[in-house]
CSV table of C-alpha atoms in Angstrom, one decimal:
chain,number,residue,atom,x,y,z
A,1,MET,CA,65.6,66.6,76.5
A,2,GLY,CA,69.3,66.4,75.6
A,3,ASP,CA,72.3,64.3,76.6
A,4,ASP,CA,72.0,60.8,77.9
A,5,LEU,CA,71.2,61.4,81.6
A,6,ARG,CA,72.2,57.9,82.5
A,7,GLN,CA,75.8,59.0,81.9
A,8,ASP,CA,75.2,62.1,84.0
A,9,GLN,CA,73.7,60.0,86.8
A,10,ALA,CA,76.6,57.6,86.8
A,11,THR,CA,79.2,60.4,86.8
A,12,MET,CA,77.4,61.9,89.8
A,13,LEU,CA,77.6,58.6,91.6
A,14,LEU,CA,81.4,58.7,91.1
A,15,LEU,CA,81.5,62.2,92.4
A,16,ARG,CA,79.7,61.0,95.5
A,17,GLU,CA,82.2,58.2,96.0
A,18,MET,CA,85.1,60.7,95.7
A,19,ASN,CA,83.4,62.7,98.5
A,20,ALA,CA,83.2,59.6,100.7
A,21,ILE,CA,86.8,58.7,100.1
A,22,TRP,CA,88.0,62.3,100.9
A,23,ALA,CA,85.9,62.5,104.0
A,24,ASP,CA,87.1,59.1,105.2
A,25,ALA,CA,90.7,60.2,104.7
A,26,GLY,CA,90.1,63.5,106.6
A,27,ALA,CA,90.5,65.7,103.6
A,28,PRO,CA,88.3,68.8,103.8
A,29,CYS,CA,87.7,69.0,100.1
A,30,PHE,CA,84.4,68.0,98.4
A,31,THR,CA,82.5,68.5,95.2
A,32,CYS,CA,78.9,69.5,95.1
A,33,THR,CA,76.5,66.8,94.2
A,34,TYR,CA,72.8,66.7,93.3
A,35,ASP,CA,70.1,64.3,92.2
A,36,ILE,CA,69.7,63.1,88.6
A,37,PHE,CA,66.8,60.9,87.7
A,38,PRO,CA,66.8,59.6,84.1
A,39,THR,CA,63.4,58.4,82.8
A,40,ARG,CA,64.5,57.5,79.3
A,41,ASP,CA,67.7,57.7,77.3
A,42,ARG,CA,67.5,61.5,76.9
A,43,THR,CA,64.8,62.6,79.3
A,44,GLY,CA,64.6,62.9,83.1
A,45,PHE,CA,64.8,65.2,86.0
A,46,ILE,CA,67.8,67.1,87.5
A,47,GLU,CA,67.7,68.7,90.9
A,48,ALA,CA,68.0,72.5,90.7
A,49,LEU,CA,70.9,73.9,92.7
A,50,SER,CA,69.9,76.7,95.0
A,51,ASN,CA,70.9,80.3,94.2
A,52,ALA,CA,73.1,79.1,91.3
A,53,ILE,CA,75.0,81.3,89.0
A,54,ALA,CA,77.2,80.4,86.0
A,55,VAL,CA,80.9,81.2,86.7
A,56,LYS,CA,81.0,83.3,83.5
A,57,ASP,CA,78.6,85.7,85.2
A,58,VAL,CA,80.7,86.0,88.4
A,59,GLU,CA,82.5,89.4,88.2
A,60,PHE,CA,84.8,88.6,91.1
A,61,PHE,CA,85.2,85.8,93.7
A,62,THR,CA,85.2,86.4,97.4
A,63,TYR,CA,87.5,84.0,99.3
A,64,SER,CA,86.0,81.6,101.8
A,65,ARG,CA,87.0,78.2,103.1
A,66,GLU,CA,83.9,76.7,101.5
A,67,LEU,CA,84.9,78.2,98.1
A,68,HIS,CA,88.4,76.9,98.5
A,69,ASP,CA,87.5,73.3,99.6
A,70,SER,CA,84.7,72.9,97.0
A,71,ALA,CA,87.0,74.2,94.2
A,72,VAL,CA,89.7,71.7,95.2
A,73,GLY,CA,87.1,68.9,95.0
A,74,ALA,CA,85.5,70.1,91.8
A,75,PHE,CA,88.8,70.6,89.9
A,76,THR,CA,90.4,67.4,91.2
A,77,ALA,CA,87.3,65.4,90.4
A,78,GLY,CA,87.1,66.9,86.9
A,79,PHE,CA,90.8,66.0,86.2
A,80,VAL,CA,90.5,62.4,87.4
A,81,LEU,CA,87.2,61.7,85.6
A,82,GLY,CA,88.3,63.6,82.5
A,83,LEU,CA,85.4,66.0,82.5
A,84,ALA,CA,85.7,68.0,79.3
A,85,ASP,CA,83.7,70.9,77.7
A,86,ARG,CA,84.3,72.8,81.0
A,87,HIS,CA,83.4,76.3,79.7
A,88,GLN,CA,82.2,78.7,82.3
A,89,ASP,CA,78.5,78.0,81.7
A,90,ASN,CA,79.2,74.4,82.8
A,91,MET,CA,80.6,75.4,86.1
A,92,LEU,CA,78.4,77.1,88.7
A,93,LEU,CA,78.6,78.8,92.1
A,94,CYS,CA,75.7,77.8,94.3
A,95,GLY,CA,74.5,77.8,97.9
A,96,PRO,CA,73.2,80.6,100.1
A,97,ASN,CA,76.3,82.7,99.6
A,98,ARG,CA,77.2,81.5,96.2
A,99,GLU,CA,80.5,80.1,97.4
A,100,LEU,CA,80.3,76.4,96.4
A,101,PHE,CA,81.7,75.2,93.0
A,102,ALA,CA,79.6,72.7,91.1
A,103,HIS,CA,80.0,70.9,87.8
A,104,ILE,CA,77.0,70.4,85.5
A,105,ASP,CA,76.5,68.7,82.1
A,106,PHE,CA,78.5,65.5,81.8
A,107,GLY,CA,78.2,64.9,78.1
A,108,TYR,CA,82.0,64.6,77.7
A,109,VAL,CA,83.7,62.4,80.2
A,110,ALA,CA,86.8,60.1,80.3
A,111,GLY,CA,88.8,62.5,78.1
A,112,MET,CA,86.2,62.6,75.3
A,113,ARG,CA,86.1,66.2,74.0
A,114,PRO,CA,84.2,68.4,71.6
A,115,TRP,CA,86.2,69.5,68.5
A,116,PHE,CA,87.8,72.4,70.4
A,117,ASP,CA,88.4,72.3,74.1
A,118,ALA,CA,90.5,73.6,76.9
A,119,ASN,CA,92.7,71.5,79.3
A,120,LEU,CA,91.1,69.4,82.1
A,121,LEU,CA,91.9,72.0,84.7
A,122,PRO,CA,89.9,75.0,83.5
A,123,ILE,CA,90.6,77.2,86.5
A,124,PRO,CA,89.3,80.8,85.9
A,125,GLU,CA,91.9,83.6,86.2
A,126,ARG,CA,89.6,85.5,88.4
A,127,PHE,CA,89.5,82.6,90.8
A,128,LYS,CA,93.3,82.5,91.0
A,129,ASN,CA,93.4,86.3,91.5
A,130,CYS,CA,91.0,85.9,94.5
A,131,LEU,CA,93.1,83.2,96.1
A,132,THR,CA,96.3,85.1,95.4
A,133,ALA,CA,94.9,88.2,97.1
A,134,ALA,CA,93.9,86.1,100.1
A,135,GLY,CA,97.4,84.5,100.3
A,136,LYS,CA,95.8,81.1,99.6
A,137,TRP,CA,96.9,80.2,96.1
A,138,SER,CA,99.9,78.1,97.2
A,139,ALA,CA,97.7,76.3,99.7
A,140,PHE,CA,95.1,75.6,96.9
A,141,VAL,CA,97.8,74.1,94.7
A,142,ASN,CA,99.0,71.9,97.6
A,143,ASP,CA,95.5,70.8,98.5
A,144,MET,CA,94.9,69.8,94.9
A,145,GLY,CA,97.9,67.6,95.1
A,146,PHE,CA,96.7,66.1,98.4
A,147,ALA,CA,93.2,65.5,97.1
A,148,PHE,CA,94.7,63.7,94.1
A,149,ALA,CA,97.0,61.6,96.3
A,150,VAL,CA,94.0,60.4,98.4
A,151,LEU,CA,92.2,59.2,95.3
A,152,GLN,CA,95.4,57.6,94.0
A,153,GLN,CA,95.8,55.6,97.2
A,154,ARG,CA,92.1,54.5,97.1
A,155,ARG,CA,91.8,54.1,93.3
A,156,SER,CA,90.7,50.4,93.6
A,157,GLU,CA,87.6,51.6,95.5
A,158,LEU,CA,86.8,54.3,92.9
A,159,CYS,CA,87.4,51.9,90.0
A,160,THR,CA,85.2,49.3,91.6
A,161,VAL,CA,82.3,51.7,91.7
A,162,ALA,CA,82.9,52.6,88.1
A,163,MET,CA,82.9,49.0,87.2
A,164,THR,CA,79.5,48.5,88.9
A,165,LEU,CA,78.2,51.3,86.6
A,166,SER,CA,79.4,49.6,83.5
A,167,GLU,CA,76.0,49.6,81.8
A,168,GLN,CA,75.9,53.4,81.8
A,169,LEU,CA,79.6,53.9,81.3
A,170,ALA,CA,80.8,51.1,79.1
A,171,THR,CA,81.0,53.2,76.0
A,172,VAL,CA,83.0,56.0,77.6
A,173,GLY,CA,86.0,54.1,78.9
A,174,TYR,CA,85.6,53.9,82.6
A,175,PRO,CA,87.1,52.5,84.8
A,176,ALA,CA,90.2,52.3,82.5
A,177,TYR,CA,90.5,56.1,82.2
A,178,ILE,CA,90.3,56.6,85.9
A,179,GLU,CA,93.0,53.9,86.5
A,180,LYS,CA,95.3,55.5,83.9
A,181,THR,CA,94.9,59.0,85.2
A,182,LEU,CA,95.6,58.0,88.8
A,183,THR,CA,98.6,55.8,87.9
A,184,SER,CA,100.2,58.0,85.2
A,185,ASN,CA,100.3,61.2,87.3
A,186,THR,CA,102.1,62.1,90.5
A,187,ILE,CA,101.3,64.7,93.2
A,188,GLU,CA,104.1,66.9,91.8
A,189,SER,CA,102.8,66.6,88.2
A,190,VAL,CA,99.3,67.5,89.3
A,191,ARG,CA,100.5,70.5,91.2
A,192,ALA,CA,102.6,71.6,88.2
A,193,GLN,CA,99.5,71.3,85.9
A,194,VAL,CA,97.4,73.4,88.3
A,195,GLU,CA,100.1,76.1,88.3
A,196,ALA,CA,100.1,76.1,84.5
A,197,ALA,CA,96.4,75.8,84.0
A,198,VAL,CA,95.3,79.5,84.4
A,199,GLY,CA,97.7,80.6,81.6
A,200,ASP,CA,96.4,78.0,79.2
A,201,ILE,CA,95.6,79.7,75.9
A,202,ALA,CA,93.1,77.0,74.9
A,203,ARG,CA,91.0,77.8,78.0
A,204,ARG,CA,90.7,81.4,76.9
A,205,PHE,CA,89.7,80.5,73.4
A,206,LYS,CA,87.3,77.9,74.6
A,207,ASN,CA,85.4,80.5,76.7
A,208,LEU,CA,85.5,83.0,73.9
A,209,HIS,CA,84.2,80.4,71.4
A,210,HIS,CA,81.4,79.4,73.7
A,211,LYS,CA,80.5,83.1,74.3
A,212,LEU,CA,80.3,83.8,70.6
A,213,GLN,CA,78.2,80.7,69.9
A,214,HIS,CA,75.7,81.6,72.6
């Protein structure tokens, strides 16, 4: 029992739609998805992700194309959907080699936030260090901009899906939030925010606060 899983399920459907849009546009990025089955308001079943580990427990990242592409998808999706409360227990690595980024826990969406939160691009410093060492950080920043641009061009499709989920999402502000995010940002502004994200002081305090609370 816990958060309203209908909201989690609806958010997951939006992530699946993003994956379909990216694939159709030939973008290699994606975000990990999994099944969520609500049975009542605050009960249901969530598919377990194989070999999953919380990002906070990852001592260092090993670069791979799968890590790169899934992180581009995960962080772009999180930014567009306004996924908040992204401390490092709510981000996982999963898959056989633990190289796929995945979001869990969608209790705060569409820019809704707990009383203290980080920015909407909570990129771990260890992750940036990994990409920098592999000579891939600049490519990652550019790929984030491209992934955003694809969603921006196809925003009517994404907003239509959000509209069909209005019963689950009416109280959180979709599709208006998605529309606003995709029209008020540019490729350049997204790339600039990605570059600045790792040094965000609020992100550091968010992770420290969560660690002290748990």
